[in-house]
Every structure is written in structure tokens, then in C-alpha cells.
Coordinates of C-alpha atoms and ligand atoms in Angstrom, one line a residue:
M1 CA 154.9 71.9 166.1
K2 CA 158.1 73.2 164.6
K3 CA 161.1 71.3 166.0
I4 CA 163.6 73.1 168.2
E5 CA 166.9 73.7 166.2
M6 CA 170.4 73.2 167.5
K7 CA 173.6 74.8 166.3
T8 CA 176.5 72.7 167.5
P9 CA 176.3 68.9 167.8
L10 CA 176.4 67.1 171.1
V11 CA 178.9 64.3 171.4
E12 CA 176.7 61.3 171.9
M13 CA 178.3 58.3 173.5
D14 CA 176.1 55.2 173.3
G15 CA 176.6 52.3 175.7
D16 CA 175.6 48.8 176.8
E17 CA 172.8 46.5 177.9
M18 CA 169.7 47.9 179.6
T19 CA 170.8 51.5 179.5
R20 CA 171.4 51.1 175.7
I21 CA 167.8 50.1 175.3
L22 CA 166.6 53.0 177.5
W23 CA 168.9 55.3 175.4
Q24 CA 167.0 54.5 172.2
M25 CA 163.6 54.8 173.9
I26 CA 164.5 58.2 175.3
K27 CA 165.6 59.5 171.9
D28 CA 162.6 58.1 170.1
E29 CA 160.0 59.3 172.5
L30 CA 161.3 62.3 174.4
L31 CA 163.9 63.9 172.1
L32 CA 163.4 63.4 168.4
P33 CA 159.7 64.4 168.3
F34 CA 160.7 67.8 169.8
V35 CA 164.2 68.6 168.8
N36 CA 166.1 68.5 165.5
L37 CA 168.7 66.6 167.4
K38 CA 172.3 67.2 166.2
T39 CA 174.8 64.8 167.5
E40 CA 178.2 63.3 166.6
Y41 CA 177.6 59.6 167.4
Y42 CA 180.2 57.4 169.1
D43 CA 179.2 53.8 169.9
L44 CA 180.9 52.9 173.1
G45 CA 179.1 49.6 173.3
L46 CA 181.5 46.8 174.1
K47 CA 181.3 45.3 170.6
K48 CA 182.4 48.5 168.9
R49 CA 185.1 49.0 171.5
E50 CA 186.5 45.6 170.7
E51 CA 186.2 46.2 166.9
T52 CA 188.1 49.5 167.2
K53 CA 190.6 48.3 169.9
D54 CA 189.0 50.9 172.2
Q55 CA 190.0 53.8 169.8
I56 CA 186.4 54.8 169.7
T57 CA 186.5 55.7 173.4
I58 CA 189.6 57.9 172.9
D59 CA 187.9 59.5 169.8
S60 CA 184.8 60.3 171.7
A61 CA 186.8 62.0 174.5
N62 CA 188.7 64.1 171.9
A63 CA 185.4 65.0 170.3
T64 CA 184.2 66.3 173.7
K65 CA 187.3 68.5 173.8
K66 CA 186.4 69.8 170.3
Y67 CA 182.7 70.5 170.9
G68 CA 182.5 71.1 174.6
V69 CA 179.5 69.0 175.6
A70 CA 178.9 65.2 175.6
V71 CA 176.2 62.9 176.8
K72 CA 177.2 59.4 177.8
C73 CA 175.2 56.2 178.3
A74 CA 176.4 53.7 180.9
T75 CA 179.0 51.2 179.6
I76 CA 180.3 47.8 180.7
T77 CA 183.8 47.9 182.3
P78 CA 185.0 44.5 181.2
N79 CA 186.1 41.9 183.8
K80 CA 187.1 38.3 183.3
Q81 CA 183.6 37.2 182.9
R82 CA 182.9 39.8 180.3
V83 CA 186.0 38.9 178.3
E84 CA 184.4 35.4 177.9
E85 CA 180.9 36.7 177.3
Y86 CA 181.9 39.1 174.6
N87 CA 184.9 37.1 173.3
L88 CA 187.2 40.1 173.9
S89 CA 190.8 40.2 172.7
E90 CA 191.8 42.3 175.7
M91 CA 190.2 43.4 179.0
W92 CA 189.5 46.9 177.8
K93 CA 189.8 49.6 180.4
S94 CA 186.9 51.5 182.0
P95 CA 185.6 53.9 179.3
N96 CA 184.8 56.4 182.1
G97 CA 188.4 56.1 183.3
T98 CA 189.8 56.7 179.8
I99 CA 187.5 59.7 179.2
R100 CA 188.2 61.2 182.6
A101 CA 192.0 60.8 182.1
I102 CA 191.7 62.7 178.8
L103 CA 189.3 65.4 180.0
D104 CA 190.6 65.7 183.6
G105 CA 188.3 67.6 186.0
T106 CA 185.7 67.0 188.6
V107 CA 182.4 64.9 188.6
F108 CA 179.5 66.7 190.3
R109 CA 176.7 64.4 191.5
A110 CA 173.5 65.6 193.0
P111 CA 170.3 63.7 193.9
I112 CA 167.1 64.4 192.2
I113 CA 164.7 65.1 195.0
I114 CA 160.9 64.5 194.9
D115 CA 158.6 65.7 197.6
T116 CA 156.9 62.3 198.0
I117 CA 160.1 60.4 198.5
K118 CA 161.7 61.1 201.9
P119 CA 165.4 60.3 202.4
V120 CA 166.2 57.4 204.6
V121 CA 168.3 59.8 206.8
K122 CA 165.4 61.8 208.1
N123 CA 167.3 65.0 208.9
W124 CA 168.5 65.4 205.3
K125 CA 166.3 68.2 204.1
K126 CA 168.4 69.5 201.1
P127 CA 170.5 67.8 198.4
I128 CA 174.1 66.9 199.1
T129 CA 176.2 67.4 196.0
I130 CA 179.2 65.2 195.7
A131 CA 182.2 66.7 193.9
R132 CA 184.4 63.8 192.9
H133 CA 187.9 64.3 191.6
A134 CA 188.0 62.4 188.3
Y135 CA 191.7 61.9 187.8
G136 CA 194.3 59.4 188.9
D137 CA 194.6 57.5 192.3
V138 CA 193.4 53.9 192.3
Y139 CA 191.7 54.3 188.8
K140 CA 195.2 54.7 187.2
D141 CA 197.1 52.5 189.6
T142 CA 199.8 49.9 189.0
E143 CA 199.3 46.6 190.8
F144 CA 201.4 43.5 191.4
R145 CA 200.6 40.3 193.1
I146 CA 203.7 39.1 194.9
E147 CA 204.0 35.3 194.9
K148 CA 207.1 34.8 197.1
P149 CA 209.2 36.7 199.7
G150 CA 211.2 39.7 198.4
K151 CA 211.7 43.4 198.9
A152 CA 209.2 46.0 197.4
E153 CA 210.6 49.4 196.8
L154 CA 209.3 52.8 195.6
L155 CA 211.7 54.3 193.1
Y156 CA 211.5 57.7 191.4
T157 CA 214.0 58.9 188.9
S158 CA 213.8 62.6 188.0
V159 CA 214.4 63.9 184.4
D160 CA 217.9 64.9 185.4
G161 CA 218.6 61.5 186.9
E162 CA 218.2 62.1 190.6
T163 CA 216.6 59.2 192.5
Q164 CA 214.4 58.8 195.5
R165 CA 214.1 55.2 196.8
Q166 CA 212.3 53.8 199.8
T167 CA 211.4 50.3 201.0
I168 CA 207.7 49.7 200.9
Y169 CA 207.8 46.3 202.5
D170 CA 210.2 43.4 202.9
F171 CA 207.8 40.6 202.0
E172 CA 208.3 37.3 204.0
C173 CA 205.4 35.8 202.2
A174 CA 203.1 36.3 199.2
G175 CA 201.0 39.5 199.1
V176 CA 199.8 42.5 197.0
L177 CA 201.3 45.8 196.0
Q178 CA 199.8 49.0 194.5
G179 CA 201.3 52.2 193.1
L180 CA 199.2 55.4 192.9
Y181 CA 199.9 58.9 191.6
N182 CA 198.3 62.3 191.1
K183 CA 199.4 65.5 189.6
D184 CA 199.6 69.0 191.2
S185 CA 197.9 70.4 188.1
S186 CA 195.0 68.1 188.4
I187 CA 194.6 68.6 192.1
E188 CA 194.6 72.4 191.5
S189 CA 192.0 72.2 188.8
F190 CA 189.9 70.0 191.1
A191 CA 190.1 72.7 193.8
H192 CA 189.3 75.5 191.4
S193 CA 186.2 73.7 189.9
C194 CA 184.9 73.0 193.4
F195 CA 185.3 76.6 194.6
K196 CA 183.7 77.9 191.4
Y197 CA 180.8 75.4 191.7
A198 CA 180.2 76.5 195.3
I199 CA 180.1 80.1 194.3
D200 CA 177.8 79.4 191.3
T201 CA 175.4 77.4 193.4
K202 CA 175.9 79.5 196.6
Q203 CA 176.5 76.5 198.8
D204 CA 179.1 75.7 201.5
L205 CA 182.0 73.5 200.4
W206 CA 183.3 70.7 202.5
F207 CA 186.4 68.8 201.7
S208 CA 187.8 65.7 203.4
T209 CA 190.7 63.3 203.0
K210 CA 192.8 61.1 205.3
D211 CA 195.7 63.5 205.6
T212 CA 196.6 62.3 209.2
I213 CA 197.5 58.9 207.7
S214 CA 198.6 59.9 204.2
K215 CA 201.0 62.6 205.2
K216 CA 202.3 63.5 201.7
Y217 CA 199.6 62.3 199.3
D218 CA 196.4 63.4 201.0
Q219 CA 198.2 66.2 202.7
T220 CA 199.0 67.7 199.3
F221 CA 195.3 67.8 198.5
K222 CA 194.5 69.5 201.8
L223 CA 197.3 72.2 201.4
K224 CA 196.5 72.9 197.8
F225 CA 192.8 73.5 198.6
Q226 CA 193.6 75.8 201.5
E227 CA 196.1 77.8 199.4
I228 CA 193.8 78.2 196.5
Y229 CA 190.9 79.1 198.8
D230 CA 193.0 81.8 200.6
N231 CA 194.4 83.2 197.4
C232 CA 191.5 83.1 195.0
Y233 CA 188.1 82.5 196.6
K234 CA 188.1 83.6 200.3
A235 CA 186.8 87.1 199.6
K236 CA 184.0 85.9 197.3
F237 CA 182.9 83.2 199.8
E238 CA 182.8 85.8 202.6
E239 CA 180.8 88.2 200.4
L240 CA 178.2 85.4 199.6
G241 CA 178.1 84.2 203.3
I242 CA 179.2 80.7 202.4
T243 CA 182.0 78.7 204.0
Y244 CA 184.9 76.4 203.1
F245 CA 185.4 73.7 205.6
Y246 CA 188.1 71.0 205.7
T247 CA 187.9 68.0 208.0
L248 CA 189.1 64.4 208.2
I249 CA 187.0 61.9 206.1
D250 CA 185.8 59.9 209.1
D251 CA 184.7 63.1 210.9
A252 CA 183.1 64.3 207.7
V253 CA 181.1 61.1 207.4
A254 CA 179.7 61.5 210.9
R255 CA 178.9 65.2 210.3
V256 CA 177.3 64.5 206.9
I257 CA 174.9 62.0 208.4
R258 CA 173.9 64.4 211.2
S259 CA 173.6 67.4 208.8
E260 CA 170.5 68.9 207.1
G261 CA 172.3 68.7 203.7
G262 CA 172.4 71.6 201.3
F263 CA 176.2 71.7 200.7
I264 CA 178.9 70.4 198.3
W265 CA 181.1 67.6 199.6
A266 CA 184.4 67.4 197.7
L267 CA 186.1 64.0 197.7
K268 CA 189.1 62.3 196.2
N269 CA 188.3 59.9 193.3
Y270 CA 187.6 56.7 195.2
D271 CA 185.9 58.3 198.2
G272 CA 183.6 60.2 195.7
D273 CA 182.7 57.0 193.9
V274 CA 181.6 55.3 197.1
M275 CA 180.0 58.3 198.8
S276 CA 178.0 59.3 195.8
D277 CA 176.4 55.8 195.8
M278 CA 175.6 56.2 199.5
V279 CA 174.1 59.7 199.0
S280 CA 172.0 58.7 196.1
T281 CA 170.7 55.6 197.9
V282 CA 169.7 57.6 200.9
F283 CA 167.8 60.0 198.7
G284 CA 166.1 57.2 196.9
S285 CA 167.8 55.3 194.1
L286 CA 171.0 55.3 192.1
A287 CA 168.7 56.2 189.2
M288 CA 167.8 59.4 191.0
M289 CA 171.1 61.2 190.7
T290 CA 172.6 63.6 188.1
S291 CA 176.2 63.3 187.2
V292 CA 178.4 65.7 185.2
L293 CA 182.1 65.8 184.6
V294 CA 183.4 69.4 184.4
S295 CA 186.9 69.7 183.0
P296 CA 189.3 72.6 183.8
D297 CA 189.1 73.9 180.2
G298 CA 185.3 74.1 180.4
N299 CA 184.1 70.8 178.8
Y300 CA 181.1 69.0 180.1
E301 CA 180.2 65.3 180.0
F302 CA 176.8 64.4 181.3
E303 CA 176.0 60.8 182.3
A304 CA 174.0 58.6 184.7
A305 CA 175.8 57.5 187.9
H306 CA 174.6 53.9 187.7
G307 CA 175.7 51.1 185.5
T308 CA 174.2 49.2 182.6
V309 CA 171.7 47.4 184.9
T310 CA 172.7 43.9 183.8
R311 CA 170.2 42.0 185.9
H312 CA 167.3 43.8 184.2
Y313 CA 168.9 43.3 180.7
Y314 CA 169.1 39.5 181.1
K315 CA 165.4 39.6 182.0
Y316 CA 164.7 41.8 179.0
L317 CA 166.5 39.4 176.7
K318 CA 164.3 36.6 177.9
G319 CA 161.3 38.7 177.0
E320 CA 160.3 39.4 180.6
E321 CA 159.0 42.9 181.5
T322 CA 161.5 45.3 183.0
S323 CA 160.9 48.3 185.1
T324 CA 164.3 50.1 184.9
N325 CA 164.3 53.7 186.0
P326 CA 165.4 56.0 183.1
I327 CA 165.5 59.2 185.1
A328 CA 169.2 59.6 185.5
T329 CA 169.7 58.9 181.7
I330 CA 167.0 61.4 180.8
Y331 CA 168.7 64.0 183.1
A332 CA 172.0 63.3 181.3
W333 CA 170.3 64.3 178.1
S334 CA 168.5 67.3 179.6
G335 CA 171.7 68.5 181.3
A336 CA 173.7 68.2 178.0
L337 CA 171.0 70.0 175.9
R338 CA 170.7 72.8 178.5
K339 CA 174.4 73.3 178.5
R340 CA 174.5 73.3 174.7
G341 CA 171.6 75.8 174.7
E342 CA 173.4 78.1 177.1
M343 CA 176.7 77.9 175.2
D344 CA 175.0 78.5 171.8
N345 CA 172.6 81.0 173.1
L346 CA 169.5 79.0 172.2
P347 CA 166.8 79.8 174.9
E348 CA 164.3 77.4 173.3
L349 CA 166.7 74.5 173.8
V350 CA 167.3 75.5 177.4
N351 CA 163.6 75.7 177.9
F352 CA 163.1 72.3 176.4
A353 CA 165.6 70.8 178.9
N354 CA 163.7 72.5 181.8
N355 CA 160.4 71.2 180.5
L356 CA 161.7 67.7 180.1
E357 CA 162.9 67.6 183.7
A358 CA 159.7 69.2 184.9
S359 CA 157.7 66.5 183.1
C360 CA 159.8 63.8 184.8
V361 CA 159.1 65.3 188.2
K362 CA 155.4 65.8 187.4
T363 CA 155.1 62.1 186.4
L364 CA 156.6 61.0 189.7
L365 CA 154.5 63.4 191.7
D366 CA 151.4 61.9 189.9
G367 CA 152.5 58.6 191.4
I368 CA 153.6 57.0 188.2
M369 CA 157.0 55.4 188.7
T370 CA 159.3 52.4 188.1
K371 CA 159.5 49.6 190.6
D372 CA 162.7 50.8 192.3
L373 CA 160.9 53.9 193.7
V374 CA 157.5 52.3 194.6
N375 CA 158.5 51.2 198.1
L376 CA 160.3 54.5 198.9
V377 CA 157.2 56.7 198.5
D378 CA 155.4 58.1 201.5
S379 CA 152.6 56.0 202.7
G380 CA 149.3 57.6 201.7
V381 CA 150.4 58.5 198.2
K382 CA 148.6 56.5 195.5
V383 CA 151.2 54.8 193.3
K384 CA 151.1 53.1 189.9
S385 CA 154.1 50.9 189.2
V386 CA 154.9 50.8 185.4
N387 CA 157.5 49.4 183.1
S388 CA 160.2 51.6 181.5
K389 CA 158.3 52.1 178.3
E390 CA 155.1 53.1 180.0
F391 CA 157.0 55.4 182.3
I392 CA 158.7 57.2 179.3
L393 CA 155.3 57.5 177.6
A394 CA 153.8 59.0 180.7
I395 CA 156.6 61.6 180.7
K396 CA 156.0 62.3 177.0
E397 CA 152.3 62.9 177.7
R398 CA 153.2 65.6 180.1
L399 CA 156.0 67.0 177.9
N400 CA 153.5 67.3 175.0
K401 CA 151.5 69.8 177.0
Y402 CA 154.2 72.4 176.7
Y403 CA 154.3 72.1 172.9
N404 CA 150.6 71.7 171.8
Ligands
NAP1 P1 174.2 48.8 188.1 O1 174.1 48.6 186.7 O2 174.2 50.2 188.6 O3 173.1 48.0 188.8 C1 173.1 47.5 190.1 C2 171.7 47.3 190.7 O4 171.2 48.6 191.1 C3 170.7 46.8 189.6 O5 170.7 45.4 189.6 C4 169.4 47.4 190.2 O6 168.9 46.7 191.3 C5 169.8 48.7 190.7 N1 169.7 49.8 189.6 C6 170.8 50.5 189.1 N2 170.3 51.3 188.1 C7 169.0 51.2 188.1 C8 167.9 51.8 187.4 N3 168.2 52.7 186.4 N4 166.7 51.4 187.6 C9 166.4 50.5 188.5 N5 167.3 49.9 189.3 C10 168.6 50.2 189.1 O7 175.6 48.1 188.6 P2 176.2 46.7 188.3 O8 175.1 45.7 188.1 O9 177.2 46.5 189.4 O10 177.0 46.8 187.0 C11 176.5 46.5 185.7 C12 177.5 46.9 184.7 O11 177.5 48.3 184.6 C13 178.9 46.4 184.9 O12 179.4 45.8 183.7 C14 179.7 47.6 185.2 O13 181.0 47.6 184.7 C15 178.9 48.7 184.6 N6 179.0 50.0 185.2 C16 179.0 51.1 184.4 C17 179.0 52.4 185.0 C18 179.1 53.6 184.0 O14 179.2 53.4 182.9 N7 178.9 54.8 184.6 C19 178.9 52.6 186.4 C20 178.8 51.5 187.2 C21 178.8 50.2 186.6 P3 167.9 45.4 191.3 O15 168.6 44.4 190.4 O16 167.8 45.1 192.7 O17 166.6 45.9 190.6
MG2 MG1 180.3 53.8 191.4

């Protein structure tokens, strides 16, 4: 066959450990035989981040601003143990944190649902999409450990020198302290992208925070959402018959569990991190979830929601067989290629992305799957548990049918 052509390069962000191995397999078997892949390559593997003093991460985010679409492999966020393991000169920050701080925006995460895998919460019939604010809060915090008694204060000095000062706590002992911030502009763009996404996908939008306790911080999120809804989106929501609904996060959790699904749940940065793991686990596995960062100026970064699957990687290094699920990483590629195709008006590329996803679903429905999914499948369905390579080849076999 003649390979599918691209116009604009994708920003390709390679990563670490097991997902880096999957990344190469996916390219070799599922992409390069079909597409004349154009990418601008950034190696965000920890070794390269160390060599470039993390400049590579910043460069990759700026490239995303230039081209508009990126695809990212999972990466290690270094901790103390990693600093020793990789002999790092510094505990480099989370690449996702760095990229999100540069791009701003909202991360949308939706489960990939297969008929033969029933969610653990049995009344969930439709996907629940998590819209996670991707800027600020605890991901950009300042933290102190306090080793002896003393007074902690919050101090703000405006550009013209006015100050606001308040005691946080008068420590009589050792303890901990944390400073968080967010910006009106980022909260507003978060709200706009959630309302737009709800309209695009014709789903209800729920939003929850802890505004009863956080009377300024969370309250700002709540008020901004309401104001933007009333001024910009209410009419369109009513026309489409969809609703915007705000409730306290604890109430939301209870309602979400009792719901049928089929809506978007907007959450602050940390809440979205935690709840998206919960939602994906209920629907099957962390590897069965799509994740895309949408920035206010219309840039897209597609990724998997899970990490580098370290435990499997250590087994892989020992030469043992691994059955790591590549679905989320494949969908990161298909999502990015589809978006590139839509932006560049390349229907063949859009089709390819659709066919690739359909081939993944077909493989799973045929009962061929990685170990993580085997125990989740309905009893009565015949299942063949395979390793990552065999799984990718089974997908390729089905993808080939569209092109021969
Ligand atoms: P993880 O890589 O998501 O893996 C946690 C466990 O979840 C695995 O041990 C495995 O369970 C299961 N799992 C996750 N993805 C899977 C897949 N594709 N197929 C099959 N099973 C899968 O999280 P972690 O072990 O906490 O973190 C490892 C590294 O990833 C850390 O260095 C962390 O910094 C990084 N991380 C990166 C990102 C990102 O780049 N987006 C996100 C989270 C974490 P079993 O072992 O039971 O099979
Ligand atoms: Mg997480």
C-alpha cells in the first residue's frame, strides 16, 4: 500500500521504562508500516532530561505551542530513589507539571469501554469523562518543614507595595506548611474549555469543589464557573437540553457512584488526578483510559494516564515476559494523529486513527488481551492472555485488513 502522508509534524515526546519499550513497538508495528510519520522528536527520558538540565522538557512544550499537537509517553517523576538510580544532579520536576504549566488548560480523561468488560460499579452504563484543571494548586506549591516552634504567616505584597498579612498558625511544635496559588485567567480558561467540551460532546457538565471549607480559593472556582456559564453558555446548554450542575465534592462523589454515567465531571487539579484513577479502575484498568490536555489557545497534548509501569520494566530487564497493556499509549497516538488530520484537513489520516482504535477494540472483543484485563472480562467469554508484543501484533493483523 501507499503510505498515508502527513503535512505538519507531531511533537513526539518519548519517555521512560516499560512505556518507552511499548512506544517503540507501537511505532514499528502499528504506525510506520501505514503512515509516513512526520514528527519532531523530543526525548523526555530521564537520561536526556539530566543531560539537558531539563531544557528538553521546556523545548518540547514550546514546540507544542508552535505545532499545536503533541503525543507524550509516560515519564518518570524523580524522587529520592530515582536520584540515586539515575545519578541525577537535581530532582527534576514532573515533566507533566512543567508542560502543563507552559500550556495551561484542562486534561480530559475518558475510559475506553469494551462490551465484555463490565464496570465494577454495576449501574455505570456510560463513560464518565473527567475534566481535570491542569494548572497550579499543589502541583506548583511551596512547602516548608518547620522544625521548631514559631509563627507562620501568609504575606502578599502588591506591585504598588500594599500588603496583606495573616497568621496561618503559631507553631508550638514541629510541623509542615504549604502555599498554593491559582490565577483567575487559568480558572476562566478551565471553565471555558469544560463548557465547550460539554457542548461538543453534548453531555451534562458537573463541577465540584470544597467551597464550604475553602471560602476564597475554591469559592473563586465556583463563582467563575457560574458567571461564565450564565454569560456565555446557558443559552446553548438549554438549546441542546444539557445541564450544568455544581455541587460539593463529597456530595458529587456519592452522586457519581449512584449515577448511570454519561457526563463530564470537572475537577480541580488534585481532585482530578485522584478521581480519574478511580474512574478508570472502575471501568477496567488505568491502561483503558484516554487523556488529552487542551490548552486555552487550542493546543493538544495526548498521553496515557498511567505511569511508566516500573514493576513490569524490571521484569523485562531480567528477560522475563511482560504483559503490559499498550492501549492507552496507542490511543494517545491515534488521538494525536486524528487531531493532526482534522487540523490539516487529511481525511485519510483521520480514518487511519479511527481504524487503529477499531482494531484495538476488535482485538479485545475477540478475547485477545493483556493480563490486567483477563480477570475483568465477563465469565463465559473465551479469553487468550498474551504478552505486549503478541497483543500489538494481533492489533496489527486486524489493522492490515483495512489496507490490503
Ligand atoms: P504506574 O506506572 O501507573 O503503575 C502502577 C501499577 O498499575 C503497575 O505496577 C501495574 O500493576 C498497573 N499498570 C499501570 N499501567 C499499566 C499498563 N499499561 N498495563 C498493565 N498494568 C498497568 O504507576 P507507578 O508504578 O506508581 O509509577 C511508575 C513511574 O511512573 C513513576 O516513576 C512515576 O513517577 C511515573 N508516572 C508517570 C506518569 C506520567 O508520565 N503520566 C503518571 C504516573 C506515574 P501490576 O504491577 O499489579 O501489574
Ligand atoms: Mg495520577
